[in-house]
Short mmCIF file of C-alpha atoms in Angstrom, two decimals:
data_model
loop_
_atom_site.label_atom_id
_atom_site.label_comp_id
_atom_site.label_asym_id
_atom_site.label_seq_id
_atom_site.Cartn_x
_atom_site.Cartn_y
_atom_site.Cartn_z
CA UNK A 7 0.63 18.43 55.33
CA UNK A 8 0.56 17.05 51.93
CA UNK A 9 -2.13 14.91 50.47
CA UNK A 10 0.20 11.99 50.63
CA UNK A 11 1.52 12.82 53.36
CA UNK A 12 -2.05 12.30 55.35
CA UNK A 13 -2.68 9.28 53.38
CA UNK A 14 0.40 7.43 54.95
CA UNK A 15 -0.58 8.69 58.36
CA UNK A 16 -4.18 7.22 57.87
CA UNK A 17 -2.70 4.14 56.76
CA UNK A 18 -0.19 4.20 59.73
CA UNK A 19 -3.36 4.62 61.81
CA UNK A 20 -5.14 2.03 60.43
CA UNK A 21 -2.40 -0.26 61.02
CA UNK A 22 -1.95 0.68 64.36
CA UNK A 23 -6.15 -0.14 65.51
CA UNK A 24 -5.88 -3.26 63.49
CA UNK A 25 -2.62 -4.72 65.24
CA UNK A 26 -4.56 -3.53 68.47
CA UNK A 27 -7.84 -5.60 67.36
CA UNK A 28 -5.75 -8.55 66.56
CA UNK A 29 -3.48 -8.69 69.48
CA UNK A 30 -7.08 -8.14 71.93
CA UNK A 31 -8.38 -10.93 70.11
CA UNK A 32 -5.85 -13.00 70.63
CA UNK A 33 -6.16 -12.07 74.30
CA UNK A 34 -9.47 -13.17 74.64
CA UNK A 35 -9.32 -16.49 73.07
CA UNK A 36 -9.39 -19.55 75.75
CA UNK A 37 -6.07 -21.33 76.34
CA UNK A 38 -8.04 -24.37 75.17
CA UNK A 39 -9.38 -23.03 72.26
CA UNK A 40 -5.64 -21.51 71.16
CA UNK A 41 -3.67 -24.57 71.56
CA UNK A 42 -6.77 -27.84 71.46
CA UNK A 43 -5.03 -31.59 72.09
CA UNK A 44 -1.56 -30.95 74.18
CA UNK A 45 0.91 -33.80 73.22
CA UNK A 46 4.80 -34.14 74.45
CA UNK A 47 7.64 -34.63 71.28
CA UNK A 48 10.76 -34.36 71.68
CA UNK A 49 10.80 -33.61 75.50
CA UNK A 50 8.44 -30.69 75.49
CA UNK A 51 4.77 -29.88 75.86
CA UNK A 52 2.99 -28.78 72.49
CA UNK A 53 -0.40 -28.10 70.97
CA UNK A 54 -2.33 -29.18 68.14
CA UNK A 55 0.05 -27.44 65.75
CA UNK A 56 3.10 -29.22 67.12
CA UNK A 57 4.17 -25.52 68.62
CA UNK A 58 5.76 -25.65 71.85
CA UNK A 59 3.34 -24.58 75.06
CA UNK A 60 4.36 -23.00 77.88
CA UNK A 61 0.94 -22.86 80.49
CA UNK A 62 0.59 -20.70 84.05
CA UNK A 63 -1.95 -20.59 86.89
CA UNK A 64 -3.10 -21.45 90.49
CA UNK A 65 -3.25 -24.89 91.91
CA UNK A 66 -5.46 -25.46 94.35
CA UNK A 67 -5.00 -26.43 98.38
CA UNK A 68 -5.28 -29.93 99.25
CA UNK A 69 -9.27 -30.79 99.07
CA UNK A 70 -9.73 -32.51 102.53
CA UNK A 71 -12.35 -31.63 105.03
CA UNK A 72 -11.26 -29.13 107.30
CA UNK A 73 -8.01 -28.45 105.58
CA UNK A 74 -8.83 -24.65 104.91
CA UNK A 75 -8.64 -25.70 100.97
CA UNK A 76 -12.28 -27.22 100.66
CA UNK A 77 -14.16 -23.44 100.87
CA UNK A 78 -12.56 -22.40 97.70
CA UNK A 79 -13.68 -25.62 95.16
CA UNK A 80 -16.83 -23.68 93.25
CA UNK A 81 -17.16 -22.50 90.09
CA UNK A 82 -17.62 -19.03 91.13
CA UNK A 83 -13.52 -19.16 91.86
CA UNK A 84 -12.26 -20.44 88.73
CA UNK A 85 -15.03 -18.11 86.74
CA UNK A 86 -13.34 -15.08 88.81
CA UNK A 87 -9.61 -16.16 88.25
CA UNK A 88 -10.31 -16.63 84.87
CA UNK A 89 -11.34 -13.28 84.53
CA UNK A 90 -9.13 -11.64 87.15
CA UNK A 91 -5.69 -13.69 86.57
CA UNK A 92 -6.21 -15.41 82.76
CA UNK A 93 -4.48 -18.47 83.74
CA UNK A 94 -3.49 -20.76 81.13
CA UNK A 95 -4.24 -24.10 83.04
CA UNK A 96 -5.40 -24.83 86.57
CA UNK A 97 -4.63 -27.62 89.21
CA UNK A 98 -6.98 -29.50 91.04
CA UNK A 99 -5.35 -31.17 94.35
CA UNK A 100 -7.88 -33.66 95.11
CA UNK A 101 -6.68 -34.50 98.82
CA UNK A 102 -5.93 -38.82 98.92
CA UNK A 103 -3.97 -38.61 102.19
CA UNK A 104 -4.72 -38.14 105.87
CA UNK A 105 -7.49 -37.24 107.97
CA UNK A 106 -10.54 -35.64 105.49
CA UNK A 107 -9.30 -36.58 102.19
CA UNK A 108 -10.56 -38.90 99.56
CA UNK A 109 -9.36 -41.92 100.81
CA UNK A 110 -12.47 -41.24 103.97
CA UNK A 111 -14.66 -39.09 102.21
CA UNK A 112 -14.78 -40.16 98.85
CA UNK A 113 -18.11 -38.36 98.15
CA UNK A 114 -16.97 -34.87 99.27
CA UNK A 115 -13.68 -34.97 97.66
CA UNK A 116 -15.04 -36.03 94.59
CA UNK A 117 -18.00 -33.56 94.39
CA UNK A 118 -15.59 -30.59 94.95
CA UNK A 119 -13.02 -31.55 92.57
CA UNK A 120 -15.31 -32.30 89.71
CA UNK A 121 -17.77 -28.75 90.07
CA UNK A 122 -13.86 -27.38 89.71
CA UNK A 123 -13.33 -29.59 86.44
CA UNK A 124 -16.93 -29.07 85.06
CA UNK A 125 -16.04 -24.97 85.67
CA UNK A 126 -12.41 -25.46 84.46
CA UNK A 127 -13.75 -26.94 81.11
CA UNK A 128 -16.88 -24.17 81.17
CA UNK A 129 -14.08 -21.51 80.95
CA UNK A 130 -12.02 -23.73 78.14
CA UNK A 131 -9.08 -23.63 80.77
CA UNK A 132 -6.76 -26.97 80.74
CA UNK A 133 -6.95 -28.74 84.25
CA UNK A 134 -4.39 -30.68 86.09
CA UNK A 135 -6.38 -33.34 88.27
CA UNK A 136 -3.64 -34.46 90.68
CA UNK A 137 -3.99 -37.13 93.00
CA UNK A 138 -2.47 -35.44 95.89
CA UNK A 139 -0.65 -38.23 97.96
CA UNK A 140 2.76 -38.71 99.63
CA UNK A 141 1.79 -42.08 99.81
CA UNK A 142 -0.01 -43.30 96.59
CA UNK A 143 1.41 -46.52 96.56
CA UNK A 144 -0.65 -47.86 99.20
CA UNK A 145 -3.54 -47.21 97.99
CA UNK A 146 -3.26 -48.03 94.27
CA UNK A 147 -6.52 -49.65 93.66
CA UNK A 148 -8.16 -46.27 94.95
CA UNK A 149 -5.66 -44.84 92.61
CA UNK A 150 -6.78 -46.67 89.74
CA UNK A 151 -10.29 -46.55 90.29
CA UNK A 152 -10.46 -42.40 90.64
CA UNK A 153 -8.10 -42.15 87.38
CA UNK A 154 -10.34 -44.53 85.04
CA UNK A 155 -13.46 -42.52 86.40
CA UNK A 156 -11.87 -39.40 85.89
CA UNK A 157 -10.91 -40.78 81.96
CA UNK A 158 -14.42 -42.12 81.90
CA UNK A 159 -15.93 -38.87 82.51
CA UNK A 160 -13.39 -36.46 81.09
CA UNK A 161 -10.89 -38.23 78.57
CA UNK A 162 -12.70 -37.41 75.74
CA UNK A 163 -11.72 -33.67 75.88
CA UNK A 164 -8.57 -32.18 75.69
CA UNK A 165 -8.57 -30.22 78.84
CA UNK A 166 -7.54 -32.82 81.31
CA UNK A 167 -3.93 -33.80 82.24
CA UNK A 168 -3.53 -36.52 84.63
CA UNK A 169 -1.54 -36.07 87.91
CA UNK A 170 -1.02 -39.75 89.25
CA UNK A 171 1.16 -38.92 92.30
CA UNK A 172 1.56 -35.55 93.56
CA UNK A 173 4.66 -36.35 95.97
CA UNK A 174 6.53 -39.55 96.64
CA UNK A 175 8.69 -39.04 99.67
CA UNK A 176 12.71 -38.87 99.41
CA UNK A 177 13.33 -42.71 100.97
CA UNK A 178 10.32 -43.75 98.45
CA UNK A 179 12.24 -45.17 95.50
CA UNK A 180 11.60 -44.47 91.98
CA UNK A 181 13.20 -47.86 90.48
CA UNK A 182 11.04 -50.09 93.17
CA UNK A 183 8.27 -48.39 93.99
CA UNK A 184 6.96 -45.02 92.17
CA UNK A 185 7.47 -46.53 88.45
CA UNK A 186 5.75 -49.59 88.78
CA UNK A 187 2.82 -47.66 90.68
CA UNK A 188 2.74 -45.50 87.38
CA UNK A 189 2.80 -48.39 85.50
CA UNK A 190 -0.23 -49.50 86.74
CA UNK A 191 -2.16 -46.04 86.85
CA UNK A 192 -1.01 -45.28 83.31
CA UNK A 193 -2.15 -48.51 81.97
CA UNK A 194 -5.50 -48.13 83.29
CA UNK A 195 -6.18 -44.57 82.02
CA UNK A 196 -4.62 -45.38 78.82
CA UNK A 197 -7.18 -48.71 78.17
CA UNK A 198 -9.98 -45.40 78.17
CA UNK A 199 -7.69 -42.26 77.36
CA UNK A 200 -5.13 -42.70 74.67
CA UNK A 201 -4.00 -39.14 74.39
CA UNK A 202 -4.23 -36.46 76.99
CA UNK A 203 -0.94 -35.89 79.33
CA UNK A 204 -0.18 -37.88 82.64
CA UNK A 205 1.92 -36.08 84.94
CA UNK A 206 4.70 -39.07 86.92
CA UNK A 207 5.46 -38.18 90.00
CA UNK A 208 9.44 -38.32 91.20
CA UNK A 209 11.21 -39.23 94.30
CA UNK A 210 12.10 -37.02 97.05
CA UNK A 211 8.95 -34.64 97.04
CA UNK A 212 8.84 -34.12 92.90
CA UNK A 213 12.29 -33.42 92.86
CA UNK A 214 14.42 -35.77 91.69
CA UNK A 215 13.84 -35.74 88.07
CA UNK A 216 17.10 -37.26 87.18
CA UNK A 217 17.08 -40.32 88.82
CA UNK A 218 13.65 -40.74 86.25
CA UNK A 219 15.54 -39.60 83.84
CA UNK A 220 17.88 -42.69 84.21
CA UNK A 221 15.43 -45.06 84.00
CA UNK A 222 11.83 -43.46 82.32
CA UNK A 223 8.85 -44.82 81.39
CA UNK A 224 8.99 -46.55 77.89
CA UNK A 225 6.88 -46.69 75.26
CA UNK A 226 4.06 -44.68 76.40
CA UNK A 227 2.92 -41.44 74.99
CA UNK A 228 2.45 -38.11 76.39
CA UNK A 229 3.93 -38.69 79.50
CA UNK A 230 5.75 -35.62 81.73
CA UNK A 231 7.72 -35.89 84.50
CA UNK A 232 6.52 -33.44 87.69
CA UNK A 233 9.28 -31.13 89.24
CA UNK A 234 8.08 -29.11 92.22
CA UNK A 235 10.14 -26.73 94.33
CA UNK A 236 9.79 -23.97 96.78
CA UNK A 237 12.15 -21.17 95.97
CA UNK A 238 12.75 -20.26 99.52
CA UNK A 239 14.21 -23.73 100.13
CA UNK A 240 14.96 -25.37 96.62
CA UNK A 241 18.02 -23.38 94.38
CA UNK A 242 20.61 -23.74 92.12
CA UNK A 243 21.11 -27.63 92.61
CA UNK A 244 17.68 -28.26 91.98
CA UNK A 245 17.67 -26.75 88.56
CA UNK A 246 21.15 -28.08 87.73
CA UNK A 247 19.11 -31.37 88.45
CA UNK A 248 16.39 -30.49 86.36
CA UNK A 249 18.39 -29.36 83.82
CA UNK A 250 20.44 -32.95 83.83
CA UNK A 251 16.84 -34.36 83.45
CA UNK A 252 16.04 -32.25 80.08
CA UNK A 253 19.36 -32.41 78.62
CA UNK A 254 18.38 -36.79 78.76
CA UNK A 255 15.36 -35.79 77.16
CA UNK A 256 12.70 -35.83 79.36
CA UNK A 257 9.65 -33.80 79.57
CA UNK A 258 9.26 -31.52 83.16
CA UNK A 259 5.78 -29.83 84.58
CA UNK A 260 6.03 -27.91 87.45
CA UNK A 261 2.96 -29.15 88.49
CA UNK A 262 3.31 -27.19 91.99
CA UNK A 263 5.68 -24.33 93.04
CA UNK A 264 6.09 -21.85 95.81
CA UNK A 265 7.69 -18.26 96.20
CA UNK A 266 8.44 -19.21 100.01
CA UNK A 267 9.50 -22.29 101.91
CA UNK A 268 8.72 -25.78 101.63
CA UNK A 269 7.18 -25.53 105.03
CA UNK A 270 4.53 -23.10 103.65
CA UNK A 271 5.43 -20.13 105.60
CA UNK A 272 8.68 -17.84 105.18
CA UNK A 273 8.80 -14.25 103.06
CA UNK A 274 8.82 -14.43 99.34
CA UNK A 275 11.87 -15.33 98.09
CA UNK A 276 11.70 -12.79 94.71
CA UNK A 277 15.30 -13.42 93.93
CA UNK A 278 15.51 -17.11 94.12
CA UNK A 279 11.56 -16.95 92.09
CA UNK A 280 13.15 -14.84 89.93
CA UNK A 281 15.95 -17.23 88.56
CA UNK A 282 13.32 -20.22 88.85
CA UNK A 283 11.07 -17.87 86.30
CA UNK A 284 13.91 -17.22 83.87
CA UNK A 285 14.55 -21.22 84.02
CA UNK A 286 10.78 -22.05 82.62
CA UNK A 287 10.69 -19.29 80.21
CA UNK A 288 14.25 -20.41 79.06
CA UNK A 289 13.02 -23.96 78.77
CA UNK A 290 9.35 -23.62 78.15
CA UNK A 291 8.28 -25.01 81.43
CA UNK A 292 4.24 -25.02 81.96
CA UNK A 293 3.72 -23.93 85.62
CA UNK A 294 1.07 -23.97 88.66
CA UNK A 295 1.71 -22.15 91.90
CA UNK A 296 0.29 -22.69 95.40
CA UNK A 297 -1.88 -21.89 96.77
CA UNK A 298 -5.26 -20.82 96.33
CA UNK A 299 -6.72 -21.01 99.96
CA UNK A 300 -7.33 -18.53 103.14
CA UNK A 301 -4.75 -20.60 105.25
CA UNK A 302 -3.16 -18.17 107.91
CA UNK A 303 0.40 -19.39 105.94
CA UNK A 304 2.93 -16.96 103.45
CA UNK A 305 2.05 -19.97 100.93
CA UNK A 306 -1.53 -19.06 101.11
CA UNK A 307 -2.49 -16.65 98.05
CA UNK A 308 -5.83 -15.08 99.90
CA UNK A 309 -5.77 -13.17 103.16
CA UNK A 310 -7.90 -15.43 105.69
CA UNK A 311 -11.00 -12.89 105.75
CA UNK A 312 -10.76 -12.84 101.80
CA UNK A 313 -13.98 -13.62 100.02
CA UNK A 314 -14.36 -17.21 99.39
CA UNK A 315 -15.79 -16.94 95.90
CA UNK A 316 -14.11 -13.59 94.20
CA UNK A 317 -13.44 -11.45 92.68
CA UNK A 318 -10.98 -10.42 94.68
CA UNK A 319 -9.40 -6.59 95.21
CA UNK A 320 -5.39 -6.63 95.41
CA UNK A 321 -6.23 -5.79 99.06
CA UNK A 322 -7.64 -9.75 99.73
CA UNK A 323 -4.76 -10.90 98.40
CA UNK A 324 -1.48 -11.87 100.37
CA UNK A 325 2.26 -10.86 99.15
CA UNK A 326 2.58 -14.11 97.84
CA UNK A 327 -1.04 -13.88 96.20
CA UNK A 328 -0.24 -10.40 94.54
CA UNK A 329 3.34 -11.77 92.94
CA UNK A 330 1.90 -14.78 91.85
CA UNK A 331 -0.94 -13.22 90.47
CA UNK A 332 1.62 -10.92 88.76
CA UNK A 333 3.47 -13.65 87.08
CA UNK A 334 -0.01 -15.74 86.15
CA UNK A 335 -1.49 -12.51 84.53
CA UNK A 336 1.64 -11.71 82.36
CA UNK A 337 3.21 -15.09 81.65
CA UNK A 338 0.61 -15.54 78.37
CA UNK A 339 -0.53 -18.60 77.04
#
């Protein structure tokens, strides 16, 4: 080999480890830390740098006592799926319906879901604190309270995002009922928080995104609308609806998604999940699945004799847990 020869191989080399120290750097910077205050222009999620964000990870089961959810709120989970999954974002579901929830037990709800925000922010991980109702609009002033002690506590830092109604049912209507509930929520995190996202729930389960689209919220900022489906149950039509909804200019979270059915149980649906993967990428779409919990369901992502707090082996895990772990682990941040 000539003597230039090997100095254009050493320099190849050296290129090579130095790509590979930059791109594992990269790898091991927070999602917080990468992308700081999240905003919404022009219809999509972006960070500090006005670059568009596209954000994976786990949402939590519904918080209630007794719900098979509750056993997995500790900071020893979201340290191990941090490590284990590298979500991008995380979603709280702090449980404000039916028996065991919030609405009965404010002081167990409320101590779960905040050691799960105190971690979240520990790990510089954004968190999605959703009120998780079907029927948030009788209980607004619950509502409101939770929201301005949530943006008392939290709003400062740019982790949080807002969920103010996880989701209204398909006879609730948006026009009547769900926008001037949002109204009302919104206004009262805004007199604390003026910047982080809030996360609108839509009629028919999260779902109909274009009937918001017809008649949005006005002049507030950094406001996304949720979509949610289940891709053994939800298809084309849904994302032909969701596309009507972004083509108007409105900004979509899938704030809670499913490989199976909407009941919960059913086989994974990889085709169907699939397409609905191809959709966010195409779109930018930030993204949390269901369901961290030991529930005997297909929805569930841990096997009901899994460890509570992690890690976990790929042999705890369900077939739903393992693909969604998958997607979390490679979808980037």
């Amino acid at each position: 080999m000539t003597n230039r020869s090997s100095k254009n191989l050493r320099l190849k080399i050296i290129l090579i480890m130095l790509t590979l120290i930059s791109s594992l750097s990269q790898a091991n910077i927070a999602p917080v830390e990468k992308h700081g205050q999240l905003a919404i222009e022009n219809g999509q999620l972006v960070n500090q740098r006005h670059k568009a964000v596209s954000l994976a990870g786990p949402s939590f089961y519904w918080s209630n006592n007794g719900w098979s959810g509750e056993e997995l709120y500790s900071k020893q989970v979201i340290s191990n799926i941090r490590q284990q999954w590298q979500p991008g974002i995380v979603r709280v579901a702090l449980g404000a319906d039916y028996d065991g929830s919030y609405l009965f037990f404010p002081e167990d709800n409320l101590r779960r879901v905040t050691e799960v925000i105190d971690a979240a922010i520990e790990n510089n991980l954004y968190v999605i604190v959703d009120w998780h109702s079907h029927h948030a609009e009788r209980n607004i002033e619950q509502a409101v309270q939770f929201f301005q002690l949530m943006a008392q506590r939290y709003g400062h830092l740019p982790h949080i995002i807002y969920e103010i109604y996880n989701e209204p049912l398909k006879d609730t209507d948006w026009h009547s009922v769900i926008k001037p509930y949002a109204i009302k929520v919104i206004e009262a995190i805004r007199a604390i928080d003026k910047d982080n996202i809030i996360l609108v729930g839509t009629q028919s389960w999260s779902q109909d995104v274009d009937i918001s689209a017809i008649n949005p919220i006005k002049d507030v900022q950094n406001i996304a609308y949720s979509l949610h489906f289940y891709a053994g149950t939800h298809k084309n039509e849904l994302r032909q609806k969701a596309q009507k909804a972004l083509d108007a200019g409105l900004a979509l979270f899938v704030s809670e998604w499913g490989s199976v059915s909407a009941t919960g149980d059913g086989a994974v649906d990889y085709l169907e999940t699939e397409k609905w993967l191809a959709f966010m990428k195409e779109n930018k779409l930030s993204h949390c699945s269901w369901a961290l919990s030991r529930k005997n369901e297909e929805a569930a992502m841990f096997k009901t004799d899994a460890s509570i707090t992690g890690p976990w082996p790929d042999e705890q895990l369900t077939e739903n847990g393992r693909y969604l772990k998958k997607i979390i682990s490679n979808w980037g941040y």
